[in-house]
Amino acid sequence: MPRDRRAAKSIRVLLAEDQGMMRGALALLLGMEPDIQVVAQVAAGDAIVDAALTHRPDVALLDIELPGMSGLDAAAELRDQAPDCRVLILTTFGRPGYLRRAMEAGAAGFLVKDGPVEELAASIRRVLTGETVIDPVLAAAALSAGPNPLTARECDVLRAAADGATVADVADRLHLSESTVRNYLSAAIGKTGTRNRTEAVRAARQQGWL
């Protein structure tokens, strides 16, 4: 019989990716590493914490744009509810603002999806030893882009307005007065250098601030 090459103690990995083909391919490729075992796969952000508490992974590999909850929000929850689990963000969208938000959420690494699986496996091993692993091109872009100029409340208002909601709708959702919502929208438009709230939402998303 062929010899089992798997290490005596494998690194337990949780994989969160909403695209089934990508999720399956990553699980298959990582599973071929002798010291890595994918113990859980989820397709939605709001399933991440429960899966982590059930399967106790060493590393959670999270996409950012997931249904239910973003990978960034899930990373922050994992930091509080499963502090022993290291988080590695793996995304198609290498936006500077995403990197800053990932670090603020306690992520140990941030990589884009176009790298080789060997590099990903090596990064999983590195974050488990306490290292922080960041795509160097993205790190340089984040430094040149500077910090997010929007306040947390301005971001909340832009998110609430992103689906075309009226000022009254946004005010009702966030329990604010309509005049306060207008002030936040005006400030966000000014800070993003745009002409209206639709452009402000688009610009903020492109930077990874939302």
PDB file of C-alpha atoms in Angstrom:
ATOM      1  CA  MET A   1       0.000   0.000   0.000  1.00  0.00           C
ATOM      2  CA  PRO A   2       1.201   3.584  -0.676  1.00  0.00           C
ATOM      3  CA  ARG A   3       2.693   5.313   2.301  1.00  0.00           C
ATOM      4  CA  ASP A   4       0.577   8.025   3.903  1.00  0.00           C
ATOM      5  CA  ARG A   5       2.580  11.247   3.618  1.00  0.00           C
ATOM      6  CA  ARG A   6       0.317  13.224   5.952  1.00  0.00           C
ATOM      7  CA  ALA A   7       2.038  14.757   8.951  1.00  0.00           C
ATOM      8  CA  ALA A   8       1.293  13.351  12.397  1.00  0.00           C
ATOM      9  CA  LYS A   9      -0.334  16.680  13.336  1.00  0.00           C
ATOM     10  CA  SER A  10      -1.867  18.521  10.396  1.00  0.00           C
ATOM     11  CA  ILE A  11      -2.711  22.221  10.248  1.00  0.00           C
ATOM     12  CA  ARG A  12      -6.493  22.413  10.445  1.00  0.00           C
ATOM     13  CA  VAL A  13      -7.944  24.897   7.927  1.00  0.00           C
ATOM     14  CA  LEU A  14     -11.412  26.402   7.553  1.00  0.00           C
ATOM     15  CA  LEU A  15     -12.158  27.607   4.027  1.00  0.00           C
ATOM     16  CA  ALA A  16     -14.786  30.307   3.352  1.00  0.00           C
ATOM     17  CA  GLU A  17     -15.461  30.948  -0.343  1.00  0.00           C
ATOM     18  CA  ASP A  18     -18.842  31.497  -1.997  1.00  0.00           C
ATOM     19  CA  GLN A  19     -17.871  30.216  -5.456  1.00  0.00           C
ATOM     20  CA  GLY A  20     -18.259  26.454  -5.353  1.00  0.00           C
ATOM     21  CA  MET A  21     -15.702  25.667  -8.043  1.00  0.00           C
ATOM     22  CA  MET A  22     -13.049  27.887  -6.446  1.00  0.00           C
ATOM     23  CA  ARG A  23     -13.803  26.488  -2.988  1.00  0.00           C
ATOM     24  CA  GLY A  24     -13.544  22.910  -4.214  1.00  0.00           C
ATOM     25  CA  ALA A  25     -10.312  23.547  -6.104  1.00  0.00           C
ATOM     26  CA  LEU A  26      -8.677  25.240  -3.111  1.00  0.00           C
ATOM     27  CA  ALA A  27      -9.754  22.444  -0.774  1.00  0.00           C
ATOM     28  CA  LEU A  28      -8.408  19.826  -3.159  1.00  0.00           C
ATOM     29  CA  LEU A  29      -5.069  21.567  -3.714  1.00  0.00           C
ATOM     30  CA  LEU A  30      -4.508  22.374  -0.043  1.00  0.00           C
ATOM     31  CA  GLY A  31      -5.504  18.825   0.888  1.00  0.00           C
ATOM     32  CA  MET A  32      -2.607  17.547  -1.207  1.00  0.00           C
ATOM     33  CA  GLU A  33      -0.160  19.250   1.166  1.00  0.00           C
ATOM     34  CA  PRO A  34       1.150  16.654   3.663  1.00  0.00           C
ATOM     35  CA  ASP A  35       0.678  18.931   6.679  1.00  0.00           C
ATOM     36  CA  ILE A  36      -2.618  20.687   5.843  1.00  0.00           C
ATOM     37  CA  GLN A  37      -6.143  19.377   6.361  1.00  0.00           C
ATOM     38  CA  VAL A  38      -9.258  21.311   5.291  1.00  0.00           C
ATOM     39  CA  VAL A  39     -11.669  20.501   8.124  1.00  0.00           C
ATOM     40  CA  ALA A  40     -14.550  22.806   7.149  1.00  0.00           C
ATOM     41  CA  GLN A  41     -15.867  24.575   4.061  1.00  0.00           C
ATOM     42  CA  VAL A  42     -18.535  27.296   4.109  1.00  0.00           C
ATOM     43  CA  ALA A  43     -20.090  29.434   1.382  1.00  0.00           C
ATOM     44  CA  ALA A  44     -21.472  32.298   3.503  1.00  0.00           C
ATOM     45  CA  GLY A  45     -19.878  34.729   5.916  1.00  0.00           C
ATOM     46  CA  ASP A  46     -22.447  34.229   8.655  1.00  0.00           C
ATOM     47  CA  ALA A  47     -21.550  30.507   8.786  1.00  0.00           C
ATOM     48  CA  ILE A  48     -17.860  31.116   9.546  1.00  0.00           C
ATOM     49  CA  VAL A  49     -17.946  31.569  13.313  1.00  0.00           C
ATOM     50  CA  ASP A  50     -20.205  28.571  13.951  1.00  0.00           C
ATOM     51  CA  ALA A  51     -17.993  26.396  11.735  1.00  0.00           C
ATOM     52  CA  ALA A  52     -14.887  27.603  13.565  1.00  0.00           C
ATOM     53  CA  LEU A  53     -16.390  26.869  16.979  1.00  0.00           C
ATOM     54  CA  THR A  54     -17.450  23.405  15.797  1.00  0.00           C
ATOM     55  CA  HIS A  55     -14.302  22.320  13.941  1.00  0.00           C
ATOM     56  CA  ARG A  56     -11.641  24.330  15.812  1.00  0.00           C
ATOM     57  CA  PRO A  57      -9.395  25.179  12.834  1.00  0.00           C
ATOM     58  CA  ASP A  58      -5.894  26.520  13.342  1.00  0.00           C
ATOM     59  CA  VAL A  59      -6.251  28.871  10.372  1.00  0.00           C
ATOM     60  CA  ALA A  60      -9.342  30.372   8.727  1.00  0.00           C
ATOM     61  CA  LEU A  61      -8.917  31.203   5.056  1.00  0.00           C
ATOM     62  CA  LEU A  62     -11.566  33.816   4.230  1.00  0.00           C
ATOM     63  CA  ASP A  63     -12.761  35.523   1.094  1.00  0.00           C
ATOM     64  CA  ILE A  64     -13.964  39.112   1.629  1.00  0.00           C
ATOM     65  CA  GLU A  65     -17.120  39.367  -0.451  1.00  0.00           C
ATOM     66  CA  LEU A  66     -19.386  36.688   0.985  1.00  0.00           C
ATOM     67  CA  PRO A  67     -23.175  36.513   1.361  1.00  0.00           C
ATOM     68  CA  GLY A  68     -24.543  37.088   4.837  1.00  0.00           C
ATOM     69  CA  MET A  69     -21.423  38.722   6.277  1.00  0.00           C
ATOM     70  CA  SER A  70     -18.167  39.929   4.790  1.00  0.00           C
ATOM     71  CA  GLY A  71     -14.974  38.059   5.504  1.00  0.00           C
ATOM     72  CA  LEU A  72     -13.661  41.205   7.218  1.00  0.00           C
ATOM     73  CA  ASP A  73     -16.576  41.305   9.659  1.00  0.00           C
ATOM     74  CA  ALA A  74     -16.237  37.563  10.240  1.00  0.00           C
ATOM     75  CA  ALA A  75     -12.525  38.034  10.982  1.00  0.00           C
ATOM     76  CA  ALA A  76     -13.393  40.500  13.724  1.00  0.00           C
ATOM     77  CA  GLU A  77     -15.883  38.042  15.232  1.00  0.00           C
ATOM     78  CA  LEU A  78     -13.354  35.221  15.089  1.00  0.00           C
ATOM     79  CA  ARG A  79     -10.868  37.394  16.948  1.00  0.00           C
ATOM     80  CA  ASP A  80     -13.380  37.643  19.803  1.00  0.00           C
ATOM     81  CA  GLN A  81     -14.930  34.166  19.758  1.00  0.00           C
ATOM     82  CA  ALA A  82     -12.089  31.961  18.501  1.00  0.00           C
ATOM     83  CA  PRO A  83      -8.902  33.874  19.376  1.00  0.00           C
ATOM     84  CA  ASP A  84      -6.653  30.852  18.790  1.00  0.00           C
ATOM     85  CA  CYS A  85      -7.684  30.717  15.125  1.00  0.00           C
ATOM     86  CA  ARG A  86      -5.393  32.714  12.832  1.00  0.00           C
ATOM     87  CA  VAL A  87      -7.141  34.492   9.941  1.00  0.00           C
ATOM     88  CA  LEU A  88      -5.756  34.750   6.428  1.00  0.00           C
ATOM     89  CA  ILE A  89      -7.722  36.870   3.956  1.00  0.00           C
ATOM     90  CA  LEU A  90      -7.633  35.606   0.375  1.00  0.00           C
ATOM     91  CA  THR A  91      -9.407  37.796  -2.146  1.00  0.00           C
ATOM     92  CA  THR A  92      -9.728  38.727  -5.789  1.00  0.00           C
ATOM     93  CA  PHE A  93      -9.980  42.396  -4.866  1.00  0.00           C
ATOM     94  CA  GLY A  94      -6.610  43.747  -3.757  1.00  0.00           C
ATOM     95  CA  ARG A  95      -7.914  47.114  -2.574  1.00  0.00           C
ATOM     96  CA  PRO A  96      -5.806  49.198  -0.174  1.00  0.00           C
ATOM     97  CA  GLY A  97      -8.722  49.899   2.159  1.00  0.00           C
ATOM     98  CA  TYR A  98      -9.449  46.190   2.473  1.00  0.00           C
ATOM     99  CA  LEU A  99      -5.927  45.561   3.740  1.00  0.00           C
ATOM    100  CA  ARG A 100      -6.219  48.193   6.444  1.00  0.00           C
ATOM    101  CA  ARG A 101      -9.621  46.901   7.516  1.00  0.00           C
ATOM    102  CA  ALA A 102      -8.328  43.328   7.575  1.00  0.00           C
ATOM    103  CA  MET A 103      -5.457  44.281   9.870  1.00  0.00           C
ATOM    104  CA  GLU A 104      -7.830  46.232  12.125  1.00  0.00           C
ATOM    105  CA  ALA A 105     -10.038  43.122  12.307  1.00  0.00           C
ATOM    106  CA  GLY A 106      -7.099  41.082  13.542  1.00  0.00           C
ATOM    107  CA  ALA A 107      -6.214  39.212  10.352  1.00  0.00           C
ATOM    108  CA  ALA A 108      -2.726  37.702  10.264  1.00  0.00           C
ATOM    109  CA  GLY A 109      -2.387  37.848   6.498  1.00  0.00           C
ATOM    110  CA  PHE A 110      -3.798  39.217   3.256  1.00  0.00           C
ATOM    111  CA  LEU A 111      -3.182  37.628  -0.150  1.00  0.00           C
ATOM    112  CA  VAL A 112      -4.744  37.908  -3.595  1.00  0.00           C
ATOM    113  CA  LYS A 113      -6.068  34.804  -5.313  1.00  0.00           C
ATOM    114  CA  ASP A 114      -3.803  34.800  -8.350  1.00  0.00           C
ATOM    115  CA  GLY A 115      -0.778  33.417  -6.485  1.00  0.00           C
ATOM    116  CA  PRO A 116       0.396  29.791  -6.651  1.00  0.00           C
ATOM    117  CA  VAL A 117      -1.037  27.309  -4.163  1.00  0.00           C
ATOM    118  CA  GLU A 118       2.470  26.593  -2.868  1.00  0.00           C
ATOM    119  CA  GLU A 119       2.717  30.221  -1.779  1.00  0.00           C
ATOM    120  CA  LEU A 120      -0.680  29.986  -0.092  1.00  0.00           C
ATOM    121  CA  ALA A 121       0.324  26.821   1.763  1.00  0.00           C
ATOM    122  CA  ALA A 122       3.548  28.485   2.888  1.00  0.00           C
ATOM    123  CA  SER A 123       1.578  31.501   4.100  1.00  0.00           C
ATOM    124  CA  ILE A 124      -0.732  29.264   6.119  1.00  0.00           C
ATOM    125  CA  ARG A 125       2.292  27.761   7.832  1.00  0.00           C
ATOM    126  CA  ARG A 126       3.822  31.184   8.448  1.00  0.00           C
ATOM    127  CA  VAL A 127       0.753  32.777  10.062  1.00  0.00           C
ATOM    128  CA  LEU A 128       0.473  29.768  12.341  1.00  0.00           C
ATOM    129  CA  THR A 129       3.961  30.525  13.686  1.00  0.00           C
ATOM    130  CA  GLY A 130       2.901  34.083  14.505  1.00  0.00           C
ATOM    131  CA  GLU A 131       4.068  35.856  11.356  1.00  0.00           C
ATOM    132  CA  THR A 132       2.019  38.422   9.451  1.00  0.00           C
ATOM    133  CA  VAL A 133       1.905  37.734   5.716  1.00  0.00           C
ATOM    134  CA  ILE A 134       0.882  40.497   3.298  1.00  0.00           C
ATOM    135  CA  ASP A 135       1.042  40.642  -0.482  1.00  0.00           C
ATOM    136  CA  PRO A 136       3.947  43.083  -1.085  1.00  0.00           C
ATOM    137  CA  VAL A 137       2.316  44.877  -4.031  1.00  0.00           C
ATOM    138  CA  LEU A 138      -0.836  45.465  -2.022  1.00  0.00           C
ATOM    139  CA  ALA A 139       1.163  46.632   0.997  1.00  0.00           C
ATOM    140  CA  ALA A 140       2.884  49.260  -1.144  1.00  0.00           C
ATOM    141  CA  ALA A 141      -0.451  50.384  -2.603  1.00  0.00           C
ATOM    142  CA  ALA A 142      -1.978  50.708   0.869  1.00  0.00           C
ATOM    143  CA  LEU A 143       0.891  52.877   2.059  1.00  0.00           C
ATOM    144  CA  SER A 144       0.605  55.191  -0.942  1.00  0.00           C
ATOM    145  CA  ALA A 145      -3.192  55.409  -0.698  1.00  0.00           C
ATOM    146  CA  GLY A 146      -3.172  56.650   2.889  1.00  0.00           C
ATOM    147  CA  PRO A 147      -5.816  56.052   5.557  1.00  0.00           C
ATOM    148  CA  ASN A 148      -9.553  56.010   5.052  1.00  0.00           C
ATOM    149  CA  PRO A 149     -10.764  59.633   5.349  1.00  0.00           C
ATOM    150  CA  LEU A 150     -14.340  58.579   6.102  1.00  0.00           C
ATOM    151  CA  THR A 151     -15.590  58.260   9.656  1.00  0.00           C
ATOM    152  CA  ALA A 152     -17.322  55.067  10.761  1.00  0.00           C
ATOM    153  CA  ARG A 153     -20.694  56.829  10.693  1.00  0.00           C
ATOM    154  CA  GLU A 154     -20.101  58.206   7.192  1.00  0.00           C
ATOM    155  CA  CYS A 155     -19.336  54.666   6.047  1.00  0.00           C
ATOM    156  CA  ASP A 156     -22.542  53.426   7.700  1.00  0.00           C
ATOM    157  CA  VAL A 157     -24.578  56.046   5.866  1.00  0.00           C
ATOM    158  CA  LEU A 158     -22.962  55.267   2.506  1.00  0.00           C
ATOM    159  CA  ARG A 159     -23.633  51.544   2.963  1.00  0.00           C
ATOM    160  CA  ALA A 160     -27.260  52.222   3.850  1.00  0.00           C
ATOM    161  CA  ALA A 161     -27.622  54.484   0.800  1.00  0.00           C
ATOM    162  CA  ALA A 162     -25.869  52.110  -1.598  1.00  0.00           C
ATOM    163  CA  ASP A 163     -29.055  50.391  -2.775  1.00  0.00           C
ATOM    164  CA  GLY A 164     -30.681  53.667  -3.795  1.00  0.00           C
ATOM    165  CA  ALA A 165     -32.494  54.219  -0.507  1.00  0.00           C
ATOM    166  CA  THR A 166     -33.906  57.677   0.102  1.00  0.00           C
ATOM    167  CA  VAL A 167     -32.586  59.956   2.825  1.00  0.00           C
ATOM    168  CA  ALA A 168     -35.708  59.143   4.835  1.00  0.00           C
ATOM    169  CA  ASP A 169     -35.067  55.408   4.437  1.00  0.00           C
ATOM    170  CA  VAL A 170     -31.451  55.765   5.553  1.00  0.00           C
ATOM    171  CA  ALA A 171     -32.475  57.887   8.524  1.00  0.00           C
ATOM    172  CA  ASP A 172     -35.012  55.244   9.559  1.00  0.00           C
ATOM    173  CA  ARG A 173     -32.524  52.373   9.189  1.00  0.00           C
ATOM    174  CA  LEU A 174     -29.801  54.080  11.209  1.00  0.00           C
ATOM    175  CA  HIS A 175     -32.085  55.868  13.698  1.00  0.00           C
ATOM    176  CA  LEU A 176     -30.815  59.290  12.655  1.00  0.00           C
ATOM    177  CA  SER A 177     -32.530  62.502  11.647  1.00  0.00           C
ATOM    178  CA  GLU A 178     -32.795  63.262   7.944  1.00  0.00           C
ATOM    179  CA  SER A 179     -30.676  66.407   8.360  1.00  0.00           C
ATOM    180  CA  THR A 180     -27.926  64.349  10.023  1.00  0.00           C
ATOM    181  CA  VAL A 181     -27.990  61.847   7.164  1.00  0.00           C
ATOM    182  CA  ARG A 182     -27.686  64.687   4.643  1.00  0.00           C
ATOM    183  CA  ASN A 183     -24.720  66.089   6.556  1.00  0.00           C
ATOM    184  CA  TYR A 184     -22.961  62.708   6.571  1.00  0.00           C
ATOM    185  CA  LEU A 185     -23.625  62.208   2.864  1.00  0.00           C
ATOM    186  CA  SER A 186     -22.354  65.689   2.059  1.00  0.00           C
ATOM    187  CA  ALA A 187     -19.184  65.077   4.078  1.00  0.00           C
ATOM    188  CA  ALA A 188     -18.596  61.717   2.373  1.00  0.00           C
ATOM    189  CA  ILE A 189     -19.079  63.243  -1.078  1.00  0.00           C
ATOM    190  CA  GLY A 190     -16.583  65.961  -0.239  1.00  0.00           C
ATOM    191  CA  LYS A 191     -13.978  63.583   1.165  1.00  0.00           C
ATOM    192  CA  THR A 192     -14.198  61.242  -1.836  1.00  0.00           C
ATOM    193  CA  GLY A 193     -14.012  64.133  -4.305  1.00  0.00           C
ATOM    194  CA  THR A 194     -17.198  63.021  -6.050  1.00  0.00           C
ATOM    195  CA  ARG A 195     -20.344  64.778  -7.267  1.00  0.00           C
ATOM    196  CA  ASN A 196     -23.089  62.756  -5.634  1.00  0.00           C
ATOM    197  CA  ARG A 197     -23.722  59.901  -3.254  1.00  0.00           C
ATOM    198  CA  THR A 198     -23.789  57.255  -6.018  1.00  0.00           C
ATOM    199  CA  GLU A 199     -20.288  58.261  -7.083  1.00  0.00           C
ATOM    200  CA  ALA A 200     -19.223  58.464  -3.423  1.00  0.00           C
ATOM    201  CA  VAL A 201     -20.363  54.881  -2.820  1.00  0.00           C
ATOM    202  CA  ARG A 202     -18.545  53.694  -5.954  1.00  0.00           C
ATOM    203  CA  ALA A 203     -15.334  55.518  -5.022  1.00  0.00           C
ATOM    204  CA  ALA A 204     -15.400  54.249  -1.448  1.00  0.00           C
ATOM    205  CA  ARG A 205     -15.919  50.658  -2.628  1.00  0.00           C
ATOM    206  CA  GLN A 206     -13.100  50.913  -5.143  1.00  0.00           C
ATOM    207  CA  GLN A 207     -10.778  51.939  -2.323  1.00  0.00           C
ATOM    208  CA  GLY A 208     -12.037  49.165  -0.052  1.00  0.00           C
ATOM    209  CA  TRP A 209     -13.415  51.581   2.539  1.00  0.00           C
ATOM    210  CA  LEU A 210     -16.869  49.937   2.510  1.00  0.00           C
TER     211      LEU A 210
END
